[in-house]
XYZ file of C-alpha atoms in Angstrom:
730
model
C -0.001 -0.009 -0.021
C 1.434 3.344 -0.955
C 2.133 5.817 1.838
C 0.912 8.498 -0.543
C -2.744 7.398 -0.418
C -5.036 10.455 -0.062
C -8.133 10.441 1.970
C -10.338 13.300 3.200
C -10.972 11.480 6.479
C -9.957 13.228 9.669
C -8.022 11.051 12.015
C -7.821 11.380 15.814
C -4.673 10.478 17.650
C -3.936 10.058 21.347
C -0.819 9.487 23.418
C -0.455 6.812 26.098
C 2.804 5.871 27.767
C 4.649 8.195 25.430
C 3.356 6.371 22.313
C 1.192 8.229 19.738
C -1.558 6.070 18.426
C -4.480 6.460 16.097
C -7.982 6.291 17.714
C -10.381 3.814 16.130
C -13.791 4.979 17.284
C -16.241 5.060 14.326
C -17.139 3.082 11.363
C -15.601 5.782 9.196
C -12.219 5.137 10.882
C -12.463 1.409 9.830
C -13.686 2.183 6.246
C -10.719 4.597 5.794
C -8.140 2.389 7.402
C -6.609 1.441 4.115
C -5.648 5.146 3.674
C -3.840 5.437 6.974
C -0.102 5.610 6.385
C 1.449 2.391 7.566
C 4.227 4.275 9.276
C 1.481 5.211 11.827
C 0.494 1.670 12.561
C 1.987 0.202 15.721
C 2.506 -3.216 14.167
C 2.919 -4.405 10.638
C 2.525 -8.192 11.066
C 1.756 -10.698 13.854
C 1.748 -14.520 14.177
C -1.384 -16.496 14.002
C -0.428 -18.784 16.881
C 0.524 -17.775 20.406
C -2.074 -15.054 20.808
C -4.963 -14.901 23.235
C -7.405 -14.814 20.358
C -9.382 -17.577 18.544
C -6.995 -19.133 16.067
C -9.888 -19.966 13.726
C -10.603 -16.292 13.297
C -6.998 -15.470 12.712
C -6.782 -18.344 10.111
C -9.672 -16.753 8.206
C -7.868 -13.489 8.068
C -4.538 -15.177 7.095
C -5.680 -15.690 3.462
C -2.362 -16.848 2.141
C -1.953 -19.462 5.008
C 1.575 -18.510 5.846
C 0.956 -18.339 9.579
C 1.240 -14.543 9.754
C -1.187 -11.722 9.519
C -0.049 -8.630 7.545
C -1.507 -5.203 6.890
C -3.188 -6.052 3.532
C -4.908 -9.137 5.056
C -6.234 -7.191 8.015
C -7.501 -4.391 5.714
C -9.200 -7.052 3.541
C -10.902 -8.592 6.542
C -12.235 -5.187 7.622
C -13.423 -4.235 4.175
C -15.156 -7.613 3.805
C -17.007 -7.225 7.043
C -17.812 -3.593 6.495
C -19.408 -4.242 3.159
C -21.851 -6.628 4.807
C -22.896 -4.482 7.775
C -25.184 -1.508 7.866
C -22.796 0.330 10.267
C -19.219 -0.918 10.339
C -18.750 0.782 13.636
C -20.513 -2.195 15.282
C -17.269 -4.131 14.839
C -15.698 -1.865 17.420
C -17.906 -3.280 20.201
C -16.118 -6.655 20.159
C -19.224 -8.553 21.299
C -20.242 -12.171 20.706
C -23.646 -12.106 19.152
C -24.231 -10.449 15.854
C -27.652 -8.735 15.642
C -29.452 -9.845 12.506
C -30.729 -6.259 11.991
C -27.085 -5.119 11.696
C -26.632 -7.032 8.427
C -26.767 -4.770 5.426
C -29.829 -5.777 3.342
C -29.162 -3.181 0.656
C -26.863 -5.647 -1.163
C -27.436 -9.168 -2.527
C -24.624 -10.447 -0.314
C -26.163 -8.931 2.749
C -29.698 -10.274 1.938
C -28.260 -13.811 1.374
C -26.258 -13.574 4.643
C -29.294 -12.630 6.671
C -31.448 -15.343 5.082
C -28.651 -17.860 5.781
C -28.389 -16.700 9.392
C -32.106 -17.180 9.875
C -31.813 -20.584 8.339
C -29.125 -21.572 10.783
C -31.218 -20.420 13.715
C -34.253 -22.444 12.382
C -32.141 -25.546 11.986
C -31.022 -25.187 15.581
C -34.565 -24.615 16.754
C -33.892 -20.973 17.834
C -35.729 -19.113 15.099
C -36.919 -16.469 17.629
C -33.409 -15.218 18.382
C -32.559 -11.694 17.128
C -28.811 -12.357 17.097
C -26.480 -15.226 16.188
C -23.391 -16.170 18.028
C -20.121 -17.751 16.913
C -20.998 -21.000 18.589
C -24.342 -21.231 16.804
C -22.812 -20.308 13.383
C -19.962 -22.863 13.806
C -22.257 -25.729 14.762
C -22.065 -27.183 11.295
C -22.991 -30.776 12.316
C -26.455 -29.593 13.515
C -26.910 -26.957 10.835
C -26.374 -29.258 7.868
C -27.836 -32.424 9.439
C -31.270 -31.168 8.419
C -30.508 -31.745 4.796
C -28.259 -34.410 3.209
C -27.779 -32.093 0.246
C -25.976 -29.018 1.496
C -24.055 -27.656 -1.420
C -20.673 -29.170 -0.440
C -20.523 -31.397 -3.516
C -20.670 -34.708 -1.611
C -23.673 -37.040 -2.162
C -24.118 -39.468 0.760
C -26.375 -42.508 0.479
C -29.063 -40.855 2.586
C -29.410 -38.129 0.010
C -32.012 -40.267 -1.817
C -34.781 -42.618 -0.830
C -34.171 -44.854 -3.926
C -32.737 -48.117 -2.603
C -31.004 -48.975 -5.954
C -29.314 -45.571 -6.017
C -28.183 -45.984 -2.351
C -26.684 -49.306 -3.228
C -24.898 -47.752 -6.244
C -23.397 -44.991 -3.982
C -22.168 -47.640 -1.570
C -20.559 -49.579 -4.432
C -18.802 -46.465 -5.676
C -17.508 -45.756 -2.140
C -16.275 -49.474 -1.915
C -14.368 -49.214 -5.199
C -13.266 -45.608 -5.359
C -13.283 -44.410 -1.734
C -15.601 -41.777 -0.317
C -15.429 -38.167 0.911
C -16.820 -36.702 4.098
C -19.430 -34.032 3.800
C -20.151 -31.154 6.203
C -22.254 -33.398 8.528
C -19.485 -36.016 8.731
C -21.260 -38.501 6.486
C -19.200 -40.335 3.716
C -20.448 -39.933 0.161
C -19.367 -39.573 -3.510
C -18.515 -36.516 -5.558
C -19.012 -35.850 -9.307
C -15.348 -36.652 -9.881
C -15.695 -39.958 -8.072
C -18.806 -40.953 -10.049
C -17.091 -40.239 -13.381
C -14.046 -42.243 -12.371
C -16.203 -45.095 -11.278
C -18.159 -45.361 -14.559
C -15.001 -44.987 -16.631
C -13.469 -47.987 -14.759
C -16.709 -50.001 -15.358
C -16.477 -49.500 -19.125
C -12.832 -50.158 -19.266
C -13.113 -53.338 -17.279
C -15.965 -54.713 -19.409
C -13.969 -54.022 -22.556
C -10.932 -55.757 -21.143
C -12.898 -58.757 -20.123
C -14.243 -58.995 -23.655
C -10.760 -59.283 -25.078
C -10.141 -62.577 -23.088
C -12.929 -64.683 -24.676
C -10.679 -66.435 -27.223
C -9.728 -70.010 -26.288
C -6.135 -69.555 -27.443
C -5.666 -67.006 -24.704
C -7.541 -68.553 -21.752
C -5.950 -71.991 -22.396
C -7.385 -73.439 -19.124
C -10.593 -71.448 -19.122
C -11.440 -70.050 -15.696
C -8.404 -71.797 -14.265
C -6.025 -69.865 -16.326
C -5.765 -67.009 -13.775
C -4.614 -69.442 -11.057
C -2.141 -71.109 -13.441
C -0.517 -67.832 -14.478
C -0.303 -66.771 -10.803
C 1.520 -70.047 -9.963
C 3.970 -69.560 -12.811
C 4.799 -66.009 -11.821
C 5.261 -67.088 -8.131
C 8.220 -69.336 -8.874
C 9.504 -67.853 -12.163
C 12.515 -65.973 -10.659
C 13.698 -68.942 -8.591
C 13.166 -71.430 -11.457
C 15.228 -69.244 -13.824
C 17.870 -69.036 -11.086
C 17.893 -72.864 -10.796
C 18.296 -73.515 -14.490
C 21.019 -70.917 -14.729
C 22.980 -72.650 -11.903
C 22.600 -75.992 -13.593
C 23.989 -74.567 -16.875
C 26.949 -73.167 -15.052
C 27.577 -76.541 -13.371
C 27.561 -78.219 -16.804
C 30.078 -75.738 -18.012
C 32.553 -76.426 -15.176
C 31.996 -79.161 -12.626
C 34.302 -77.366 -10.162
C 31.602 -74.687 -9.609
C 28.952 -77.134 -8.423
C 29.956 -77.048 -4.696
C 29.849 -73.184 -4.748
C 26.501 -73.110 -6.687
C 24.920 -75.343 -3.954
C 26.112 -72.892 -1.262
C 28.885 -73.656 1.204
C 28.478 -76.140 4.020
C 29.288 -73.468 6.604
C 26.117 -71.509 5.685
C 24.078 -74.529 6.849
C 25.887 -74.542 10.272
C 24.079 -71.391 11.298
C 20.677 -72.957 10.815
C 21.627 -76.181 12.568
C 22.487 -74.250 15.719
C 18.946 -72.820 16.139
C 15.349 -73.771 15.736
C 14.476 -74.336 12.105
C 11.708 -72.429 10.386
C 11.251 -73.301 6.761
C 9.868 -69.972 5.921
C 12.859 -67.895 7.156
C 14.367 -65.632 4.627
C 17.811 -67.269 4.776
C 16.442 -70.663 3.636
C 14.247 -68.991 1.011
C 17.325 -67.555 -0.591
C 18.831 -70.987 -1.327
C 18.290 -72.695 -4.648
C 15.062 -74.543 -5.328
C 16.840 -77.912 -5.451
C 20.289 -79.440 -5.394
C 22.314 -78.127 -8.372
C 23.724 -80.738 -10.819
C 24.549 -80.411 -14.558
C 21.456 -80.922 -16.734
C 19.272 -81.889 -13.746
C 15.484 -81.305 -14.175
C 13.644 -79.216 -11.571
C 11.917 -81.512 -9.142
C 8.401 -80.289 -8.147
C 7.365 -82.510 -5.221
C 10.509 -84.148 -3.568
C 13.983 -82.966 -2.780
C 13.073 -79.278 -3.020
C 13.862 -76.248 -0.844
C 11.451 -76.481 2.185
C 10.674 -72.801 1.883
C 9.459 -73.187 -1.767
C 7.743 -76.680 -1.391
C 4.214 -75.182 -1.268
C 4.718 -72.893 -4.319
C 6.187 -75.772 -6.378
C 3.281 -78.071 -5.285
C 0.793 -75.367 -6.513
C 2.680 -75.152 -9.783
C 2.375 -78.873 -10.192
C -1.309 -78.887 -9.437
C -2.461 -75.859 -11.460
C -0.121 -75.801 -14.439
C 1.794 -79.138 -14.946
C -1.065 -81.553 -14.227
C -3.622 -79.920 -16.586
C -1.063 -79.445 -19.371
C 1.449 -82.329 -19.007
C -0.303 -84.745 -16.607
C -0.132 -85.522 -13.003
C 2.739 -88.028 -13.543
C 4.963 -85.221 -14.585
C 6.920 -84.473 -11.318
C 10.030 -82.774 -12.809
C 10.524 -80.180 -15.483
C 13.474 -79.819 -17.846
C 14.501 -76.348 -18.865
C 12.875 -76.836 -22.259
C 9.585 -77.953 -20.724
C 9.661 -74.985 -18.412
C 10.226 -72.602 -21.352
C 7.311 -74.203 -23.277
C 4.898 -73.840 -20.316
C 5.789 -70.079 -20.044
C 5.250 -69.638 -23.786
C 1.829 -71.423 -23.593
C 0.493 -68.862 -21.031
C 2.328 -65.835 -22.458
C -0.605 -64.394 -24.438
C -2.960 -64.625 -21.342
C -0.322 -63.013 -19.105
C 0.144 -60.233 -21.603
C -3.596 -59.711 -21.496
C -3.581 -59.642 -17.738
C -0.787 -56.988 -17.784
C -3.196 -54.654 -19.735
C -5.948 -55.008 -17.212
C -8.115 -51.810 -17.038
C -10.667 -50.727 -14.423
C -9.301 -53.115 -11.807
C -10.763 -50.993 -9.043
C -14.210 -52.261 -9.904
C -13.137 -55.867 -10.387
C -14.304 -56.783 -6.775
C -17.954 -56.173 -7.784
C -17.970 -59.057 -10.258
C -18.824 -59.043 -13.942
C -22.489 -59.600 -13.358
C -22.955 -56.608 -11.044
C -20.816 -54.450 -13.322
C -22.990 -55.214 -16.292
C -26.134 -54.655 -14.227
C -24.943 -51.147 -13.242
C -24.081 -50.222 -16.784
C -27.440 -51.384 -18.016
C -29.325 -49.361 -15.409
C -30.097 -45.636 -15.040
C -28.178 -45.132 -11.801
C -25.722 -42.695 -13.435
C -28.443 -40.356 -14.515
C -29.994 -40.446 -11.023
C -26.673 -39.526 -9.488
C -26.178 -36.680 -11.989
C -29.565 -35.294 -10.877
C -28.499 -35.388 -7.210
C -25.254 -33.664 -8.024
C -27.076 -30.941 -9.886
C -29.489 -30.350 -6.938
C -26.602 -30.179 -4.494
C -24.800 -27.662 -6.806
C -27.879 -25.477 -6.843
C -27.786 -25.254 -3.072
C -24.053 -24.252 -3.036
C -24.597 -20.429 -2.863
C -27.046 -20.704 -0.029
C -24.891 -22.981 2.083
C -21.714 -21.110 1.282
C -23.433 -18.107 2.762
C -23.729 -20.122 5.964
C -19.963 -20.325 6.135
C -19.908 -16.602 5.524
C -22.229 -16.138 8.500
C -19.710 -17.840 10.771
C -16.996 -15.644 9.316
C -18.969 -12.471 9.898
C -19.819 -13.431 13.508
C -16.131 -14.159 14.157
C -15.159 -10.781 12.682
C -17.885 -9.063 14.719
C -16.472 -10.637 17.951
C -12.730 -10.581 17.341
C -11.774 -7.764 14.910
C -11.939 -5.098 17.591
C -9.400 -6.945 19.750
C -7.020 -7.570 16.812
C -7.290 -3.908 15.596
C -6.447 -2.552 19.089
C -3.410 -4.917 19.246
C -2.188 -4.302 15.730
C -3.055 -0.846 14.358
C -2.812 0.492 17.911
C -1.783 -1.070 21.263
C -4.711 0.406 23.127
C -5.353 -2.794 25.050
C -1.805 -2.965 26.260
C -2.172 0.474 27.905
C -5.746 -0.090 29.006
C -6.265 -0.565 32.798
C -9.080 -3.023 32.361
C -7.950 -5.100 29.337
C -5.022 -7.289 28.484
C -3.253 -7.328 25.096
C -3.511 -10.361 22.937
C 0.149 -11.196 23.486
C -0.203 -11.072 27.236
C -0.472 -14.831 28.106
C -1.313 -14.401 31.841
C 0.189 -13.432 35.234
C 3.273 -14.809 36.850
C 3.628 -14.914 40.669
C 7.246 -14.958 41.835
C 9.343 -13.307 44.606
C 6.446 -11.516 46.347
C 5.411 -9.863 43.052
C 3.086 -10.442 40.156
C 3.704 -9.425 36.652
C 1.102 -9.167 33.825
C 3.666 -8.628 31.044
C 4.161 -12.248 30.194
C 4.593 -13.176 26.577
C 4.441 -16.690 25.144
C 7.754 -17.457 23.391
C 9.487 -20.397 21.876
C 12.703 -19.684 23.827
C 15.218 -16.875 24.673
C 15.823 -14.385 21.806
C 19.036 -12.448 21.189
C 16.825 -9.431 20.455
C 15.378 -9.318 23.980
C 18.428 -7.534 25.435
C 17.664 -4.566 23.198
C 14.359 -3.981 25.046
C 16.373 -2.737 28.111
C 13.854 -4.575 30.295
C 14.515 -7.074 33.044
C 13.265 -10.430 31.538
C 12.965 -13.759 33.272
C 12.414 -16.631 30.831
C 10.323 -19.333 32.401
C 9.401 -22.924 31.562
C 5.788 -23.713 32.562
C 4.295 -27.184 32.853
C 0.953 -28.722 33.956
C -0.158 -32.127 34.869
C -0.728 -34.163 31.715
C 2.363 -33.082 29.930
C 1.331 -29.649 28.702
C 4.243 -27.164 28.422
C 4.768 -23.623 27.290
C 7.622 -20.978 27.632
C 6.974 -17.351 28.636
C 9.083 -14.197 28.867
C 8.152 -12.363 32.041
C 9.084 -8.682 32.378
C 9.657 -7.393 35.929
C 9.169 -3.634 36.121
C 9.014 -2.986 39.974
C 11.113 -4.007 42.865
C 14.662 -5.346 42.721
C 16.453 -8.480 41.286
C 18.245 -9.640 44.476
C 16.341 -12.940 44.630
C 15.506 -13.469 40.995
C 17.836 -16.150 39.574
C 17.759 -19.216 37.396
C 16.153 -22.136 39.078
C 13.596 -20.212 41.121
C 10.045 -21.532 41.036
C 6.823 -19.628 40.757
C 3.219 -20.087 39.608
C 1.890 -18.832 36.277
C -1.821 -18.303 35.753
C -2.974 -18.250 32.052
C -5.860 -16.249 30.690
C -8.178 -19.167 31.312
C -7.336 -19.216 34.999
C -5.275 -22.451 34.828
C -2.217 -22.619 36.978
C 1.147 -23.778 35.720
C 4.449 -24.612 37.543
C 6.952 -22.050 36.386
C 10.756 -22.330 36.633
C 13.145 -19.544 35.717
C 15.403 -20.840 32.927
C 17.157 -17.664 31.801
C 17.666 -13.992 32.796
C 18.135 -10.844 30.738
C 19.585 -8.442 33.361
C 18.702 -4.804 33.241
C 17.727 -2.181 35.829
C 14.263 -2.633 37.279
C 13.828 0.677 39.129
C 15.727 3.776 40.340
C 15.320 2.528 43.940
C 17.228 -0.597 43.058
C 19.948 1.455 41.372
C 20.282 3.729 44.445
C 20.926 0.765 46.723
C 22.914 -1.240 44.236
C 26.424 0.186 45.241
C 25.859 -0.371 48.907
C 24.642 -3.866 48.303
C 27.689 -4.667 46.209
C 29.931 -3.185 48.992
C 28.237 -5.442 51.544
C 28.577 -8.515 49.209
C 32.254 -7.675 48.783
C 32.788 -7.407 52.522
C 30.955 -10.675 53.113
C 33.088 -12.305 50.418
C 36.280 -10.926 51.932
C 35.247 -11.894 55.411
C 34.387 -15.385 54.094
C 37.735 -15.635 52.324
C 39.604 -14.386 55.347
C 37.783 -16.810 57.661
C 38.553 -19.651 55.283
C 42.184 -18.606 55.079
C 42.431 -18.271 58.907
C 40.844 -21.694 59.309
C 43.390 -23.151 56.853
C 46.201 -21.435 58.647
C 44.985 -22.635 62.029
C 44.746 -26.182 60.757
C 48.313 -25.888 59.319
C 49.582 -24.674 62.680
C 47.899 -27.413 64.532
C 49.389 -29.978 62.140
C 52.828 -28.450 62.547
C 52.490 -28.293 66.307
C 51.367 -31.992 66.386
C 54.307 -32.917 64.183
C 56.797 -31.062 66.397
C 55.309 -32.706 69.462
C 55.806 -36.105 67.892
C 59.437 -35.401 67.098
C 60.302 -33.260 70.133
C 63.273 -35.425 70.985
C 64.843 -34.970 67.604
C 64.244 -31.214 67.261
C 67.272 -28.959 67.191
C 67.509 -26.125 69.772
C 65.518 -23.056 68.762
C 67.662 -19.902 68.422
C 65.557 -16.792 69.123
C 65.462 -14.383 66.247
C 66.759 -10.940 66.613
C 64.304 -8.037 66.252
C 64.649 -6.340 62.921
C 65.103 -2.582 63.727
C 64.140 -1.600 60.115
C 60.857 -3.503 60.382
C 59.983 -1.738 63.688
C 60.808 1.626 62.031
C 58.611 0.911 59.027
C 55.661 0.001 61.268
C 56.115 3.215 63.224
C 56.186 5.284 60.018
C 53.080 3.597 58.766
C 51.203 4.239 62.070
C 52.387 7.868 62.068
C 51.297 8.356 58.485
C 47.813 6.951 59.230
C 47.373 9.205 62.289
C 48.470 12.192 60.232
C 45.949 11.435 57.492
C 43.157 10.910 59.997
C 44.128 14.221 61.735
C 43.985 16.072 58.403
C 40.656 14.599 57.490
C 39.183 15.484 60.999
C 40.637 18.977 60.676
C 38.759 19.588 57.427
C 35.631 18.091 58.943
C 35.754 20.209 62.139
C 36.177 23.374 60.002
C 32.789 22.838 58.474
C 29.795 24.723 59.809
C 26.759 22.756 61.161
C 24.554 23.393 58.110
C 27.231 22.036 55.766
C 27.249 18.511 57.226
C 23.921 17.440 55.609
C 25.263 18.796 52.240
C 28.442 16.759 52.647
C 26.301 13.658 53.382
C 24.140 14.232 50.355
C 27.286 14.794 48.206
C 28.763 11.482 49.398
C 25.549 9.635 48.560
C 25.462 11.304 45.162
C 28.995 10.260 44.459
C 28.314 6.659 45.426
C 24.847 6.097 44.012
C 24.687 8.774 41.366
C 26.386 6.860 38.515
C 24.251 3.696 38.921
C 21.087 5.773 39.212
C 21.994 7.816 36.085
C 22.670 4.553 34.102
C 19.377 3.063 35.385
C 17.432 6.260 34.514
C 18.795 6.197 30.953
C 17.944 2.518 30.483
C 14.479 2.890 32.013
C 13.743 5.715 29.523
C 14.812 3.427 26.675
C 12.787 0.397 27.897
C 10.565 -0.853 25.065
C 8.415 -3.857 24.292
C 9.240 -4.177 20.592
C 12.323 -6.447 20.660
C 10.548 -8.899 22.939
C 7.544 -9.198 20.556
C 9.844 -9.335 17.484
C 11.541 -12.423 18.964
C 8.050 -13.985 18.971
C 7.304 -13.265 15.269
C 5.804 -9.720 15.457
C 6.874 -6.830 13.232
C 6.426 -3.912 15.629
C 6.503 -0.588 13.953
C 5.980 1.945 16.816
C 8.253 2.460 19.833
C 6.155 0.786 22.502
C 7.838 2.319 25.546
C 7.499 0.931 29.041
C 8.070 4.089 31.113
C 8.276 4.051 34.844
C 4.553 4.772 35.628
C 3.442 2.168 33.088
C 5.956 -0.380 34.443
C 4.672 0.257 37.960
C 1.137 -0.672 36.724
C 2.424 -3.919 35.017
C 4.123 -5.350 38.102
C 2.430 -5.373 41.601
C 4.413 -5.678 44.859
C 3.123 -7.419 47.878
C 0.956 -4.922 49.820
C -1.122 -5.577 52.972
C -4.800 -4.941 52.553
C -6.133 -1.720 53.877
C -7.258 -1.974 57.551
C -5.023 -4.954 58.211
C -3.788 -5.359 61.774
C -0.096 -6.160 62.274
C 1.732 -7.522 65.284
C 5.477 -6.914 65.776
C 5.746 -9.646 68.384
C 7.949 -12.378 66.845
C 8.346 -15.495 68.938
C 11.381 -16.557 67.002
C 13.156 -13.177 66.967
C 16.889 -13.260 67.732
C 16.671 -11.102 70.788
C 20.446 -10.974 71.322
C 21.028 -9.755 67.784
C 18.231 -7.140 68.197
C 19.874 -5.915 71.451
C 23.239 -5.651 69.671
C 21.599 -3.723 66.876
C 19.981 -1.281 69.302
C 23.320 -0.802 71.091
C 25.060 -0.107 67.822
C 22.514 2.487 66.894
C 22.793 4.115 70.244
C 26.523 4.238 70.078
C 26.504 5.733 66.621
C 24.108 8.535 67.961
C 26.417 9.164 70.937
C 29.458 9.353 68.668
C 27.700 11.858 66.494
C 26.714 13.956 69.492
C 30.225 13.791 70.831
C 31.681 14.824 67.479
C 29.223 17.728 67.391
C 30.271 18.822 70.867
C 34.007 18.573 70.089
C 33.526 20.632 67.000
C 31.611 23.347 68.941
C 34.320 23.434 71.561
C 37.078 23.620 68.921
C 35.320 26.467 67.160
C 34.922 28.527 70.410
C 38.446 27.953 71.614
C 39.776 28.901 68.167
C 38.158 32.343 68.692
C 39.510 32.750 72.219
C 36.373 31.797 74.123
C 35.797 29.106 76.612
C 33.007 26.687 76.414
C 31.059 28.218 79.317
C 31.546 31.883 78.278
C 29.067 33.548 75.855
C 30.438 35.087 72.746
C 30.661 38.817 73.315
C 29.111 41.108 70.759
C 31.682 43.063 68.756
C 30.859 46.790 68.250
C 31.179 48.152 64.810
C 34.201 50.474 64.335
C 33.542 54.213 64.355
C 33.828 55.931 61.002
C 35.032 59.551 60.665
C 32.969 61.757 58.507
C 34.845 64.612 56.823
C 33.511 68.134 57.172
C 30.958 69.153 54.818
C 29.725 65.705 54.190
């Protein structure tokens, strides 16, 4: 669609969460949607699956069946529905239940749709209803069960009361297979009927070509004879070929009969004469010029086939006394049946052979084909009416679902709405004393997700029965101290079903300014804890080493050499003294600067220190929170997001809820398991810190007064202003 499309329609826009979006409020907005510049659409495509919207509706909009809905397809759906409604604005209600009066009767399509909708309600026994729902329109089994002919092109046996025609339809299904109609019944189509009668004619013609006696040499038994010949032909040719080779060189006889070692494997296990290994051996023992025995001394796996050959071919042609065939006799037998076998190879219409020649001729002689043609014509005449029934379902689905799709495609109004969820919001995740509604169904972690600047926890969710799904949950309030891979939570989908959720991956980004403010101090505490732990581990190792050394010395005390006391290193002592002196000097200098400050400057110094420590992390967090956007997360799930869907701080606060006690709750601070000793130490520490601060303040005041020549108990005298001489005349 060209971005230069011109329309006189006046559009209305609104801003939510920093995103400018078009307002879809009237039918005129929908009719002119094709003229809205695509650069102003929030999304340009979305997947058919993974959304909280009926997939059947989405499949109807996805006209090319590629699993994605694009702008032209959505515009096409809107135009199709708008053309069949009196006021297209009714689509923006998003209600299930299309009023029949809303269908536009000024067009032939609209009149046919309304008539079909009323027919559906009559078939369902609800003819008094003034509206039709998606469930009613989609109940095809009940809708079409009232008539066996429903315009779907399938003629079931129950489409006629004529027993002969019913039997003919069943014969066609037996030979050609059937097709299911809209009610689920199996019937025949026009193409199936034509193929059936074509096979009938071809089979009868083929049968007629076999009447000559020189072809069917054994009459009706010729089929069985040819089958018996074909069953052993390959093995018989193999036998005669081996015998010719043995006649050429007697040394090859042993090899042609297979090695003795090959029989040892069968002797070691239970014998089955039908196993493939035995069937692969020659039909009989190989000798130069030896005829093929038919009844005795033959391969057990082929004994039955050779016996059948003797009974059906050799006995009728050469007599029952003939129990072995020379190669010349074998060739003559094959030549005798060659014409019939060639005729069999050209068999036509074999699909109808199972009916028998008598039934085939009966069908061809009757008028069943004409009766079927009349049924097909009647069904074809009903096609427009019943096709309109399918259009009724389509219109009811669009009436119910287009509003939701438009407000999650053209705009993201539902995402920013306080009382609706977007179609891509799969449910709510409860984890770490929080709940987040921004949970998107995904196939797995996406490399694009980090570009969203949001804190994302990928979770694998499972339910009893083996159901599984993966979600990307965005946390937009609180902190990430206790969010890590392996944590378990509970996910509630849009249907209210609960799933066991396990964190499988983290995309780490700032969650809030509050978290960024405390982050440096938490890192400092963690570093101190790690250093304390390392020091404790090192001290424990050192202590263990000393104990081991002491024990070893005690065990060898009688062998130890006298210990000579080490002399004190004067240089070391001097270095320690210098270090202590330097530390005291630095502390004195710092305290000197501190004591020179005035009282009102101390809060400013404290604020400055906090700004120096927390300022950088807060600035980085603020910058990332300003850039936080939903687009990269959705694009990893198949969306093409066009607008910058920001998640600013107020909107993020609305998406994630922290644990808050209900209003009016009563709370007791009495904890029976409180560590009272730790609490006492904590109170003492706080009291000591307050005393130290008061003492520091008193010392500073005294220092300031003494510096000006006053004692602590004397008031500071007022200093009179110096007299100023005024020259005469002034």
